PDB file of C-alpha atoms in Angstrom:
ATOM      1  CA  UNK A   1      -1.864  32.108 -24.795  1.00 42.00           C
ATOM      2  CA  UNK A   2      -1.101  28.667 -26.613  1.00 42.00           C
ATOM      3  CA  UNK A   3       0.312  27.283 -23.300  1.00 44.00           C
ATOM      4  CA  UNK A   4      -2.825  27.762 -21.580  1.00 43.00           C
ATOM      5  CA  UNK A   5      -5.117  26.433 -24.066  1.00 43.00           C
ATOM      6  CA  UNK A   6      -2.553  23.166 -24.484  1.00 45.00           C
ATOM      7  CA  UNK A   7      -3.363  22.775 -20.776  1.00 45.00           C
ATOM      8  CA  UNK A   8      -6.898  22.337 -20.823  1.00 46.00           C
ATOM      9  CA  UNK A   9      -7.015  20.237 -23.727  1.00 47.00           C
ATOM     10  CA  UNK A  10      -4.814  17.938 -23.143  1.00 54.00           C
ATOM     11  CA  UNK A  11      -7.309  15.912 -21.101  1.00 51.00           C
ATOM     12  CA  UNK A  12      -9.301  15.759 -23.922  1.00 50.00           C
ATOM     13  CA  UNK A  13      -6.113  14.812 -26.686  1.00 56.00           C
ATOM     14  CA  UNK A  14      -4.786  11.785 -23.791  1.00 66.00           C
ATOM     15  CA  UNK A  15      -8.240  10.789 -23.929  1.00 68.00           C
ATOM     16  CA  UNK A  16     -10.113  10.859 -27.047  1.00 68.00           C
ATOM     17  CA  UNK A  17      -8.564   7.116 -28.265  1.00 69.00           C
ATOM     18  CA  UNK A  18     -11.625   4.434 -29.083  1.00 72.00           C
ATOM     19  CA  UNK A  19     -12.498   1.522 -27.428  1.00 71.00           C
ATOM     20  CA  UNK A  20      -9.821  -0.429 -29.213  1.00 77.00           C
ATOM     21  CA  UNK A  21      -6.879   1.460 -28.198  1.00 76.00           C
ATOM     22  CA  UNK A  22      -7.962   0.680 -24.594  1.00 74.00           C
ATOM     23  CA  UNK A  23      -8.207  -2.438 -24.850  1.00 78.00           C
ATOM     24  CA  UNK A  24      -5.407  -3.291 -26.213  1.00 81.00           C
ATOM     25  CA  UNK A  25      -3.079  -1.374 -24.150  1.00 81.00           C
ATOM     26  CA  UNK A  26      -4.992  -2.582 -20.991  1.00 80.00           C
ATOM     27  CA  UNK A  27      -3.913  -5.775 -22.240  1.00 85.00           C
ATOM     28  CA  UNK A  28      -0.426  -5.565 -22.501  1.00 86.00           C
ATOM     29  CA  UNK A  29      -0.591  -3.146 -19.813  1.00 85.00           C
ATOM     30  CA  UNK A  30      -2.340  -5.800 -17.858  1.00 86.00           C
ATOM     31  CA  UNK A  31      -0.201  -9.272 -18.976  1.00 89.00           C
ATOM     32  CA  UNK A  32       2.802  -7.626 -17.206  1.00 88.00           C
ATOM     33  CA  UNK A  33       1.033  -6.273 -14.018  1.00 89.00           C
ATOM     34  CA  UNK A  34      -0.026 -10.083 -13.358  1.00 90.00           C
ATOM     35  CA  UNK A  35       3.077 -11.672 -14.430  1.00 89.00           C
ATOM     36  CA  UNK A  36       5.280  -9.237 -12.430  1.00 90.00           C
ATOM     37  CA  UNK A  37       3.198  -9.345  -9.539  1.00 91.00           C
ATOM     38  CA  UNK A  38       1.832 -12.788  -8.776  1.00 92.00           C
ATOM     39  CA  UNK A  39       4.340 -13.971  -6.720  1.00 93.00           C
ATOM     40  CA  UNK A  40       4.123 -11.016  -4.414  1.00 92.00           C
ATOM     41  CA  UNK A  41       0.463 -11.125  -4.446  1.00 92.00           C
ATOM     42  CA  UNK A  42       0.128 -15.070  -3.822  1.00 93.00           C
ATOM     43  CA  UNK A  43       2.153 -14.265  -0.248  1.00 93.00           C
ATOM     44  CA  UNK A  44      -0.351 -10.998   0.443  1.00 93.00           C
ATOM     45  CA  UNK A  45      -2.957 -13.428   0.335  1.00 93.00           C
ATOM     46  CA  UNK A  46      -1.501 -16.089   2.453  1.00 93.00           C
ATOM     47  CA  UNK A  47      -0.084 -14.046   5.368  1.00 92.00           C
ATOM     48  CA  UNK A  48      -3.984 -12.130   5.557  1.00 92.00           C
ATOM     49  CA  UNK A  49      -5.938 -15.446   5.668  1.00 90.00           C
ATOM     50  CA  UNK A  50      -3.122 -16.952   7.894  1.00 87.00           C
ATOM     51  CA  UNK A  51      -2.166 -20.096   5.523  1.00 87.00           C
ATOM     52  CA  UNK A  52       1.255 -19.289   6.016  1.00 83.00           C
ATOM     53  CA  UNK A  53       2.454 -23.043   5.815  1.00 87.00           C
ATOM     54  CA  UNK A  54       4.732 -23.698   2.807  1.00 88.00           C
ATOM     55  CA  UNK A  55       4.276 -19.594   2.497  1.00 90.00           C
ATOM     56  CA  UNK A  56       7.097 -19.306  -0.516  1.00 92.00           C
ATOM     57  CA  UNK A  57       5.962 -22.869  -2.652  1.00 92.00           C
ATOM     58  CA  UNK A  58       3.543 -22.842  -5.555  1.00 92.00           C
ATOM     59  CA  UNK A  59       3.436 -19.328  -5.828  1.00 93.00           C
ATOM     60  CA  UNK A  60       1.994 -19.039  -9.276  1.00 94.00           C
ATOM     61  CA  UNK A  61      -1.141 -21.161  -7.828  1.00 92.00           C
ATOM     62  CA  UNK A  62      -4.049 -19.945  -9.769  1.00 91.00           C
ATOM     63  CA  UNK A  63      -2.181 -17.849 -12.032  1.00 91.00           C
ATOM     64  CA  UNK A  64      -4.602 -18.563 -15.099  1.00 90.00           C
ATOM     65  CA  UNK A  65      -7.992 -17.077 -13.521  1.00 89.00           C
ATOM     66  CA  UNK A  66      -6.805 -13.940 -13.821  1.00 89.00           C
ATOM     67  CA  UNK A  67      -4.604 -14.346 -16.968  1.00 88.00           C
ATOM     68  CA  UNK A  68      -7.669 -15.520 -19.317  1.00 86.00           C
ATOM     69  CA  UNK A  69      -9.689 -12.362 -17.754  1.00 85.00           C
ATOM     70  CA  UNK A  70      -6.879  -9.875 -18.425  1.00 83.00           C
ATOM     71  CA  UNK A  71      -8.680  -8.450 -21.636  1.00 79.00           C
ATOM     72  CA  UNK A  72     -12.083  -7.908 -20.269  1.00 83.00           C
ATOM     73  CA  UNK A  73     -10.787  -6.771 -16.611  1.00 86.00           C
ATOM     74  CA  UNK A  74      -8.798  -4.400 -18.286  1.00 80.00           C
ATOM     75  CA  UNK A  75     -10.863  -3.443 -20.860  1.00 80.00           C
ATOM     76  CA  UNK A  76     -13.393  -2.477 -18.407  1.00 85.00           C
ATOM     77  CA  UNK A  77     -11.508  -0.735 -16.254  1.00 87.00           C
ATOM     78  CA  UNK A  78      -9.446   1.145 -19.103  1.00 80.00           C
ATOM     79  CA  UNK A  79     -12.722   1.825 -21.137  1.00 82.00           C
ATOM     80  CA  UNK A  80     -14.891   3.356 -18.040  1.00 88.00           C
ATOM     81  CA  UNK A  81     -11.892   4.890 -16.819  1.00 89.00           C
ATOM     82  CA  UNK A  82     -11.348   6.892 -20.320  1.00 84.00           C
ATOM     83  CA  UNK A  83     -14.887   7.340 -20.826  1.00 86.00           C
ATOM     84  CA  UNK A  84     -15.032   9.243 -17.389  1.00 90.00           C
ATOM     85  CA  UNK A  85     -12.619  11.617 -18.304  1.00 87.00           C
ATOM     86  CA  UNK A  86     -13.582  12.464 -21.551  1.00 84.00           C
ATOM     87  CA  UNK A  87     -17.577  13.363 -19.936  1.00 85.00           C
ATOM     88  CA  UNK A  88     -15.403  15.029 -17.458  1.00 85.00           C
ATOM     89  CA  UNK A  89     -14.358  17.633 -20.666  1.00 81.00           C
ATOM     90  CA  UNK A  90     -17.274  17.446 -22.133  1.00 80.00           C
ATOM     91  CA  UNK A  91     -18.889  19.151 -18.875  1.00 77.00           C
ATOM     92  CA  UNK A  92     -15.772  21.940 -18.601  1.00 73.00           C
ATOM     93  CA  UNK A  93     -14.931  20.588 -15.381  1.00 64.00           C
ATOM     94  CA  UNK A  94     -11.379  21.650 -15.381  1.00 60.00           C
ATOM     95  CA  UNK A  95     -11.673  23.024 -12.181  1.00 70.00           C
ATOM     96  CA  UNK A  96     -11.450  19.515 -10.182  1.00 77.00           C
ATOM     97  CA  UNK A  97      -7.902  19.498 -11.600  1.00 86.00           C
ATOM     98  CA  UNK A  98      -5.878  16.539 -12.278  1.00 89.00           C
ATOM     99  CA  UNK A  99      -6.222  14.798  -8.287  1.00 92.00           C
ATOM    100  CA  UNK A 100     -10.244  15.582  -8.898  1.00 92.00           C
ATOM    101  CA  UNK A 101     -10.516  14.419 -12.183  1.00 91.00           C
ATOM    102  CA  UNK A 102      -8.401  11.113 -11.693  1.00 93.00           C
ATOM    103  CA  UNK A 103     -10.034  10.422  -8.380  1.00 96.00           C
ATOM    104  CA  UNK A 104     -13.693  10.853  -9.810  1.00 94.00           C
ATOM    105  CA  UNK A 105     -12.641   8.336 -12.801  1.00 94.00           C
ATOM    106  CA  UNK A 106     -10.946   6.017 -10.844  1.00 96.00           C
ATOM    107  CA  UNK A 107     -13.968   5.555  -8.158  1.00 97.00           C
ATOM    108  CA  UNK A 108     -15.660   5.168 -11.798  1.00 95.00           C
ATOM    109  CA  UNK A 109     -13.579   2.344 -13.083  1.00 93.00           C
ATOM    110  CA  UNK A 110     -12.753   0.650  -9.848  1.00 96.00           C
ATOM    111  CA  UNK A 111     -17.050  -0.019  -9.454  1.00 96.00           C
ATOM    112  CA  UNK A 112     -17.011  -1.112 -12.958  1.00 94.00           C
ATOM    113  CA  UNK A 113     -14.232  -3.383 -13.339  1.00 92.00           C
ATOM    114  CA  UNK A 114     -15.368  -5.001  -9.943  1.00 93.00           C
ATOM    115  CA  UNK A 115     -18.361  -6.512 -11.984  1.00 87.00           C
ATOM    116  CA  UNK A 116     -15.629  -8.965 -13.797  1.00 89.00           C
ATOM    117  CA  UNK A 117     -12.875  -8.903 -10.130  1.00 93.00           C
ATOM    118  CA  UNK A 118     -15.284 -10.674  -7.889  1.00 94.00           C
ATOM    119  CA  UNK A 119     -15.455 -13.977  -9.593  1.00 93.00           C
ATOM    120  CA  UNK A 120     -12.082 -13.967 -10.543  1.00 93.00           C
ATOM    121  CA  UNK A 121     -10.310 -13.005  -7.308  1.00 94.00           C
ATOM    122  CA  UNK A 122     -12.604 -15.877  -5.394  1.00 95.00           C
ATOM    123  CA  UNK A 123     -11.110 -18.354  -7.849  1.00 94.00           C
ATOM    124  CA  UNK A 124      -7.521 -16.966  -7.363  1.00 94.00           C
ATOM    125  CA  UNK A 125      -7.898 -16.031  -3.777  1.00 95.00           C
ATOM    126  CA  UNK A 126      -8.914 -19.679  -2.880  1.00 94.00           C
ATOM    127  CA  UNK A 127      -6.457 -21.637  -5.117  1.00 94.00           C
ATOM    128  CA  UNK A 128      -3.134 -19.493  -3.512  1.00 93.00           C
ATOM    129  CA  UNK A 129      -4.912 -20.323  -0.055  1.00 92.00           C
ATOM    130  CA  UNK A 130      -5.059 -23.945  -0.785  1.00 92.00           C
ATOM    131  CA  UNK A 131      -1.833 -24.398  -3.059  1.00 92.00           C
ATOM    132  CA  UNK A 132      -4.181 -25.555  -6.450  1.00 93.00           C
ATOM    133  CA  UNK A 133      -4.935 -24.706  -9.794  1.00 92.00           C
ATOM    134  CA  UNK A 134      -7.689 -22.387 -10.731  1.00 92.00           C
ATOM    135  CA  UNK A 135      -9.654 -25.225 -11.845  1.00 92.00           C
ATOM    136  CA  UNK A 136      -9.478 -26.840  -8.877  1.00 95.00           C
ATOM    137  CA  UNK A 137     -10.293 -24.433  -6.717  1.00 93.00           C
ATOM    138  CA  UNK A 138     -13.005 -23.274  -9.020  1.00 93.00           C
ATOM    139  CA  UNK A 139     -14.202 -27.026  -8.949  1.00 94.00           C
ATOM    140  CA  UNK A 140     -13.727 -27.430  -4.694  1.00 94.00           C
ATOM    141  CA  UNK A 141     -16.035 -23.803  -4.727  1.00 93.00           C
ATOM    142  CA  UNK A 142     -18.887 -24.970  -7.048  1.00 92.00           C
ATOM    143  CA  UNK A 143     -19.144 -28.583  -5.048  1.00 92.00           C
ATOM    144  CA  UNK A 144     -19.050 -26.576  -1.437  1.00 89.00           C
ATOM    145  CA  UNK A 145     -20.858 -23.524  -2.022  1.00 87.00           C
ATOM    146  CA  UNK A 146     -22.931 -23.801  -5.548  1.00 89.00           C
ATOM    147  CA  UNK A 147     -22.908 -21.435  -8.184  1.00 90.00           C
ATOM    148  CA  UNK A 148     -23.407 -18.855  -6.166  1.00 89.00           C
ATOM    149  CA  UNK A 149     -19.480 -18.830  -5.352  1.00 90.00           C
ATOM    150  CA  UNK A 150     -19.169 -16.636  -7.911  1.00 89.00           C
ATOM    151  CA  UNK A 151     -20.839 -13.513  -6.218  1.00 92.00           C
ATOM    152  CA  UNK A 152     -19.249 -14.240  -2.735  1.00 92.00           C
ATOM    153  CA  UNK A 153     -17.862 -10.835  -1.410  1.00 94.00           C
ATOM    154  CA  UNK A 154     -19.424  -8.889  -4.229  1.00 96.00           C
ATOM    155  CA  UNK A 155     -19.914  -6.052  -2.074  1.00 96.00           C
ATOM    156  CA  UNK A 156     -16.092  -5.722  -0.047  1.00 97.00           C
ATOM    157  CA  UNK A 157     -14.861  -5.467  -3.686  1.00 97.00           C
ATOM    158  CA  UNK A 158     -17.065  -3.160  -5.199  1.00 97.00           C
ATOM    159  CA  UNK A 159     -16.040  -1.064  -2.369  1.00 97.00           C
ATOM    160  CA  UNK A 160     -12.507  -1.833  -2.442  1.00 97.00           C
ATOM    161  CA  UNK A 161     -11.696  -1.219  -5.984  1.00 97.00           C
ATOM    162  CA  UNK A 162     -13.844   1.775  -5.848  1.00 97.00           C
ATOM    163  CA  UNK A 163     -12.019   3.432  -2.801  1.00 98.00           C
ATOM    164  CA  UNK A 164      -8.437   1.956  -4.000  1.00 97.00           C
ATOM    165  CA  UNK A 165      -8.831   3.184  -7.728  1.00 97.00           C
ATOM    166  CA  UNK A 166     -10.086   6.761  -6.583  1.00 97.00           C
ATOM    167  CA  UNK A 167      -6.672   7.287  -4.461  1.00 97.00           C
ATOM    168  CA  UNK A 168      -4.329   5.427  -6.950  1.00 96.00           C
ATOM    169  CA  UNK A 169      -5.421   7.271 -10.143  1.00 96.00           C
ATOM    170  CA  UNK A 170      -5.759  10.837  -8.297  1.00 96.00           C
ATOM    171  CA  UNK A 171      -2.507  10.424  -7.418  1.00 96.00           C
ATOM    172  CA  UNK A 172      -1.465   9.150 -10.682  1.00 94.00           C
ATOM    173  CA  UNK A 173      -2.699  12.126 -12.293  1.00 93.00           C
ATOM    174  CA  UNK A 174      -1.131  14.602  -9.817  1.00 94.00           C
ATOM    175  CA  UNK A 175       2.329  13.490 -10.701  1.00 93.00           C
ATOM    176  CA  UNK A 176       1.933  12.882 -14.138  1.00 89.00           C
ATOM    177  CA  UNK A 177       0.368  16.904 -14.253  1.00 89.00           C
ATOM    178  CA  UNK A 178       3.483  18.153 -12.294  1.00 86.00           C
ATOM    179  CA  UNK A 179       6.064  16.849 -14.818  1.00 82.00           C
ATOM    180  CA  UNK A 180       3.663  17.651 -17.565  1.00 74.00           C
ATOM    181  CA  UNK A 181       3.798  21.555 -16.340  1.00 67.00           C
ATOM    182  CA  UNK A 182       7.680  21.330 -15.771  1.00 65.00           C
ATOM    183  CA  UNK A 183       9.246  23.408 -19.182  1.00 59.00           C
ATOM    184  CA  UNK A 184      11.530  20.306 -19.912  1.00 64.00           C
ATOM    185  CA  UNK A 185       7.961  18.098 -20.674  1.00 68.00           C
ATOM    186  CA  UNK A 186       6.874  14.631 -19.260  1.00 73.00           C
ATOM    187  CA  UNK A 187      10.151  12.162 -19.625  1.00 82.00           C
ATOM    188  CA  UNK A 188       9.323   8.610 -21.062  1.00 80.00           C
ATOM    189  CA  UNK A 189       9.466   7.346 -17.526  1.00 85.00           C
ATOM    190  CA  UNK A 190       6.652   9.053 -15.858  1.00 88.00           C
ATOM    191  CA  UNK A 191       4.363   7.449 -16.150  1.00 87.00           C
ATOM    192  CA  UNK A 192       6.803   4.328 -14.504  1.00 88.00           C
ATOM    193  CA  UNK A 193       7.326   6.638 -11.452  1.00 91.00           C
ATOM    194  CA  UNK A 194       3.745   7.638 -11.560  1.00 92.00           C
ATOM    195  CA  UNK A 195       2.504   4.591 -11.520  1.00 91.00           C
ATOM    196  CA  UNK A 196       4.889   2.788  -8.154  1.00 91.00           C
ATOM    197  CA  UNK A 197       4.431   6.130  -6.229  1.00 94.00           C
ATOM    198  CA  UNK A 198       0.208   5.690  -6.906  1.00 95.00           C
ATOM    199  CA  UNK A 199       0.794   2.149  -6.006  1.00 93.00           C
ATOM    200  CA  UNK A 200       2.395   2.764  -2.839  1.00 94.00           C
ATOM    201  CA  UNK A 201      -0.543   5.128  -1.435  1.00 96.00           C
ATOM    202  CA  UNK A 202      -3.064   3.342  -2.703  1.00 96.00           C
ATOM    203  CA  UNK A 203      -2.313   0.336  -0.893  1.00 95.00           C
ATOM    204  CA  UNK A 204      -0.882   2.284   2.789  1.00 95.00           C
ATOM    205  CA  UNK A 205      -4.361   3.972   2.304  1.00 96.00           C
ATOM    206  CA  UNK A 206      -6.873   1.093   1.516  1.00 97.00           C
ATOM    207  CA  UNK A 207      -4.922  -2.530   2.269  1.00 96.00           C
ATOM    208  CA  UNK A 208      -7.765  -2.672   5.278  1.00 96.00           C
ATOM    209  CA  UNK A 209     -10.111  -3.168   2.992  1.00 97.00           C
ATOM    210  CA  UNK A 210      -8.278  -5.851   1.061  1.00 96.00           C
ATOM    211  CA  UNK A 211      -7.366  -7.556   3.674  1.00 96.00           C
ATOM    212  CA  UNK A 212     -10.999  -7.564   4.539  1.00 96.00           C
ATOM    213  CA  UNK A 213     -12.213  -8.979   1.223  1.00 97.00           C
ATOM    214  CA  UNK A 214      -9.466 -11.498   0.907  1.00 96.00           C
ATOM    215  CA  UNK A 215     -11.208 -13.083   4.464  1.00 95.00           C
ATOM    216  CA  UNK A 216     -14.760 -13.009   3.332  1.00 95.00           C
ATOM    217  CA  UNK A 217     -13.813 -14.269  -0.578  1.00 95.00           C
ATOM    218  CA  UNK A 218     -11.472 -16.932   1.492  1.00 93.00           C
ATOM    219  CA  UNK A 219     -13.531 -18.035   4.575  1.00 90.00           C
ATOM    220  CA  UNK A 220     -15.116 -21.685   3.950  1.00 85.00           C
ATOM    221  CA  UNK A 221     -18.481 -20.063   5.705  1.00 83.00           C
ATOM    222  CA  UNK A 222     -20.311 -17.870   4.193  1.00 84.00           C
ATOM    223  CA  UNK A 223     -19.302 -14.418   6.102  1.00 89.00           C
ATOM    224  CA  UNK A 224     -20.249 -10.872   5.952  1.00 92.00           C
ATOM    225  CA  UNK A 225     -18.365  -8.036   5.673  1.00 95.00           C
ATOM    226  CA  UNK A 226     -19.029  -6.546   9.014  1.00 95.00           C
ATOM    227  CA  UNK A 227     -18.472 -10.252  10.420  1.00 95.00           C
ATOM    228  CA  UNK A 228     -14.882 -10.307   8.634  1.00 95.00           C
ATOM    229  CA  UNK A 229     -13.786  -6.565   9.557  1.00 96.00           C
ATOM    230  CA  UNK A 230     -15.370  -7.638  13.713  1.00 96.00           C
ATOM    231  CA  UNK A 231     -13.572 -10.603  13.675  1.00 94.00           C
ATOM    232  CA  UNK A 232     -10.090  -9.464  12.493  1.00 94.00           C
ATOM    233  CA  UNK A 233      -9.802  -6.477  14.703  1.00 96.00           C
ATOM    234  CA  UNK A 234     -11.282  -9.089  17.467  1.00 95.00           C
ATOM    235  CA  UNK A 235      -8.593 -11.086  17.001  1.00 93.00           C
ATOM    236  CA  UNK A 236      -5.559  -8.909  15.726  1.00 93.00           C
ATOM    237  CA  UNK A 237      -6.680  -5.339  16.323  1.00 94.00           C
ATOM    238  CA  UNK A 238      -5.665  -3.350  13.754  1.00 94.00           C
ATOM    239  CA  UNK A 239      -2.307  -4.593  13.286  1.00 93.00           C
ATOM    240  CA  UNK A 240      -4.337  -7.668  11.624  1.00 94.00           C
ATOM    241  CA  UNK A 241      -5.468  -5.281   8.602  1.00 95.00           C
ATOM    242  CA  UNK A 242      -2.205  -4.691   7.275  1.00 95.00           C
ATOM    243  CA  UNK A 243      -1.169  -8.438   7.256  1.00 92.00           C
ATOM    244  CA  UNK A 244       0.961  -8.418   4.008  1.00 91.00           C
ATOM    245  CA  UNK A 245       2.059  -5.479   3.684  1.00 94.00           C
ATOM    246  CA  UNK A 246       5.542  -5.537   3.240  1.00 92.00           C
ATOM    247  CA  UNK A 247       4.638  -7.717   0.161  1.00 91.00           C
ATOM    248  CA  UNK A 248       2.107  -5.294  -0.906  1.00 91.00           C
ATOM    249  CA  UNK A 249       4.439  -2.427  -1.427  1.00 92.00           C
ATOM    250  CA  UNK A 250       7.003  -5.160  -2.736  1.00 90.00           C
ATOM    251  CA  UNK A 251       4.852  -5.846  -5.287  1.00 89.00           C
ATOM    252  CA  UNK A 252       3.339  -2.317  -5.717  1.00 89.00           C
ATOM    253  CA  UNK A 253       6.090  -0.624  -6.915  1.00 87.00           C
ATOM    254  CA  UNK A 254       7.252  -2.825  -9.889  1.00 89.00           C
ATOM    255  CA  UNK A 255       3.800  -3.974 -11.062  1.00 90.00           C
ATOM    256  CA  UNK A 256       2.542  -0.561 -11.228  1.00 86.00           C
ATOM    257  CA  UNK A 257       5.599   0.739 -12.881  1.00 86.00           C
ATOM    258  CA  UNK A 258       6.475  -1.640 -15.406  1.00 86.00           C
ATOM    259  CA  UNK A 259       2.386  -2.022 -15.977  1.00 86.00           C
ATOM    260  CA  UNK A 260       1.853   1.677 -16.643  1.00 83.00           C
ATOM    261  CA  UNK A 261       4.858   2.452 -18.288  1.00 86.00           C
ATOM    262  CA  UNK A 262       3.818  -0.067 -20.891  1.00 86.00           C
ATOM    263  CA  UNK A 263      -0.172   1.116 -20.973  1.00 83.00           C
ATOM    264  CA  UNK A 264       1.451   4.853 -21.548  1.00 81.00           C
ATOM    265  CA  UNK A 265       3.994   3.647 -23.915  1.00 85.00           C
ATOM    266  CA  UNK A 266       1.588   1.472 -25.864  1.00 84.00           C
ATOM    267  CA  UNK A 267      -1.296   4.726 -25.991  1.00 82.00           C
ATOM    268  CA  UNK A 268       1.855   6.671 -27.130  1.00 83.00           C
ATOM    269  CA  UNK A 269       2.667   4.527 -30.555  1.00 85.00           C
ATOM    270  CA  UNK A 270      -1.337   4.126 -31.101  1.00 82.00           C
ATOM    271  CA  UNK A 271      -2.157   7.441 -30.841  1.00 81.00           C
ATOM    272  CA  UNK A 272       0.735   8.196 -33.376  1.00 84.00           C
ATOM    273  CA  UNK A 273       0.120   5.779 -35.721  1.00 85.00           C
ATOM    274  CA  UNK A 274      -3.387   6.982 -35.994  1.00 81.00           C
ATOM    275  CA  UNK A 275      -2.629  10.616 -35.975  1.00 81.00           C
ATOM    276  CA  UNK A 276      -0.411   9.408 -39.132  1.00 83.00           C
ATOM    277  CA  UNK A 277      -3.165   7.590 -41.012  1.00 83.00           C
ATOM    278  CA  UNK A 278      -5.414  10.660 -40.535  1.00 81.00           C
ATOM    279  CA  UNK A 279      -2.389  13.132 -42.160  1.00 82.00           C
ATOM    280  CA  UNK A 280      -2.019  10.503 -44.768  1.00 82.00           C
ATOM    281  CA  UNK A 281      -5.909  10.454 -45.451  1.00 80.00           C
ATOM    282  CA  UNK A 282      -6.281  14.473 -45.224  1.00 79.00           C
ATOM    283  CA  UNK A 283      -3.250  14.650 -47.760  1.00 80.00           C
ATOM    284  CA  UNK A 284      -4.612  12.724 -50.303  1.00 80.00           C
ATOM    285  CA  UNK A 285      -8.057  14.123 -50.090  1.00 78.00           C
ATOM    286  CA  UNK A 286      -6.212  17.508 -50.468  1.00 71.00           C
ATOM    287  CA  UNK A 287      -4.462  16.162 -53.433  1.00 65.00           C
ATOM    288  CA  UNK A 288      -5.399  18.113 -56.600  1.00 61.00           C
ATOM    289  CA  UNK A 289      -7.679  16.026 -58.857  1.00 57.00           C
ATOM    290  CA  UNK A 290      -5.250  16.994 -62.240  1.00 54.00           C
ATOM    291  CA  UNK A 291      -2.631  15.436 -60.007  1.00 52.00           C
ATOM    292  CA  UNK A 292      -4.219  11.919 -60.104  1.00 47.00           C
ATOM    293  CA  UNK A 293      -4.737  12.735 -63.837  1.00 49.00           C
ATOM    294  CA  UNK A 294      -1.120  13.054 -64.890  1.00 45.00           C
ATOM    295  CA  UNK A 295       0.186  10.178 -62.830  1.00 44.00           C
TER     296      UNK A 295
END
């Protein structure tokens, strides 16, 4: 019936926005995730490389490296994570179902956007560890470790973001289908509830590996990733991966939230302003010709 064939395309409808629309709700979307998060994140960082000294002061330290890359983070991650879904329809696979689909994108989009995260989150990581702008930090890297600063802990967050994006979006997706099946429809909110409960089990499942990358982006020597996971278990035991969490889920639930809530909400008025400008175009090439005449 029509209810059945609404469900499997409306993958394909949530999906089938171009490049544009992506990036400029990952942008908005992506603004308020770092301004509404920072603070939160500039303690994570602190308590899991032990620099807890003045732990609450300068806590928008570095703030800019990741502002200024907002647009092409997100756009990355927005534009690989779309693209995923729509091959996903274009290959029938319906039968992964919303956890499958959103976990197979996300793993997509987390290995992408990491491309444009490593260099960024050494600059930030380093300038909340030592209480400094990003261009001071960026400066202290180049003069200690060359160029090459850049790259350092390319792998833990390739990894990471692959792992972490996987869980957060398949669970995104799963709630986001369940109201979406309910007969009342998908509230405005959804995708705000969506969004802090795929927070919250994204980071219980993966802040290990975070914690992880944050010591091998933060360590002044150059240390591997099997070095940094040896040497905090060494010296913590496992207790030593979760370092931060309280602030983690602090921060998880209103940055996700208020983030997706905006991404949706921003997708929503796009994809109605151009579904407008296609009924106004279709009208007047329906228009009859004697029409234009007369007028």
């Amino acid at each position: 019936d029509d209810d059945d064939d609404d469900d499997g395309a409306e993958p394909a409808r949530k999906y089938d926005m171009p490049l544009w629309c992506s990036v400029t709700s990952g942008t908005v979307g992506g603004t308020c995730a770092v301004l509404v998060g920072y603070p939160f994140e500039t303690v994570k960082v602190r308590l899991q490389t032990g620099t807890t000294k003045a732990l609450f002061r300068h806590l928008f330290a570095g703030v800019s490296a990741p502002l200024l890359t907002v647009t092409p983070q997100w756009a990355i991650m927005y534009g690989a994570y779309y693209s995923a879904q729509r091959w996903l329809d274009s290959q029938n696979l319906y039968d992964f179902g919303p956890a499958g689909r959103g976990a197979v994108s996300g793993a997509i989009c987390g290995l992408s956007v990491s491309l444009c995260a490593v260099p960024v989150d050494v600059v930030k990581i380093n300038a909340q560890k030592m209480h400094c702008s990003a261009w001071d930090a960026c400066r202290r890297l180049l003069s200690a470790r060359g160029p090459g600063f850049v790259l350092h802990g390319a792998f833990a967050t390739a990894l990471h973001l692959t792992l972490s994006q996987a869980a957060f979006f398949a669970a995104y997706e799963t709630v986001l289908s369940r109201w979406s099946a309910a007969d009342a429809g998908t509230p405005e909110y959804a995708p705000a509830v969506a969004g802090g409960v795929a927070g919250v089990l994204e980071w219980s499942l993966f802040m290990s590996t975070d914690t992880v990358k944050t010591r091998v982006q933060a360590s002044d020597v150059r240390l591997s990733y099997f070095s940094a996971w040896r040497s905090v278990l060494a010296a913590e035991g496992p207790r030593g991966l979760y370092r931060g969490y309280l602030p983690v889920i602090l921060r998880a639930v209103p940055v996700n939230a208020s983030s997706f809530f905006v991404i949706e909400l921003a997708n929503d008025r796009i994809r109605r302003w151009r579904e407008e400008r296609s009924a106004a175009a279709a009208a007047m090439t329906l228009r009859p010709r004697g029409d234009a005449d007369l007028s």
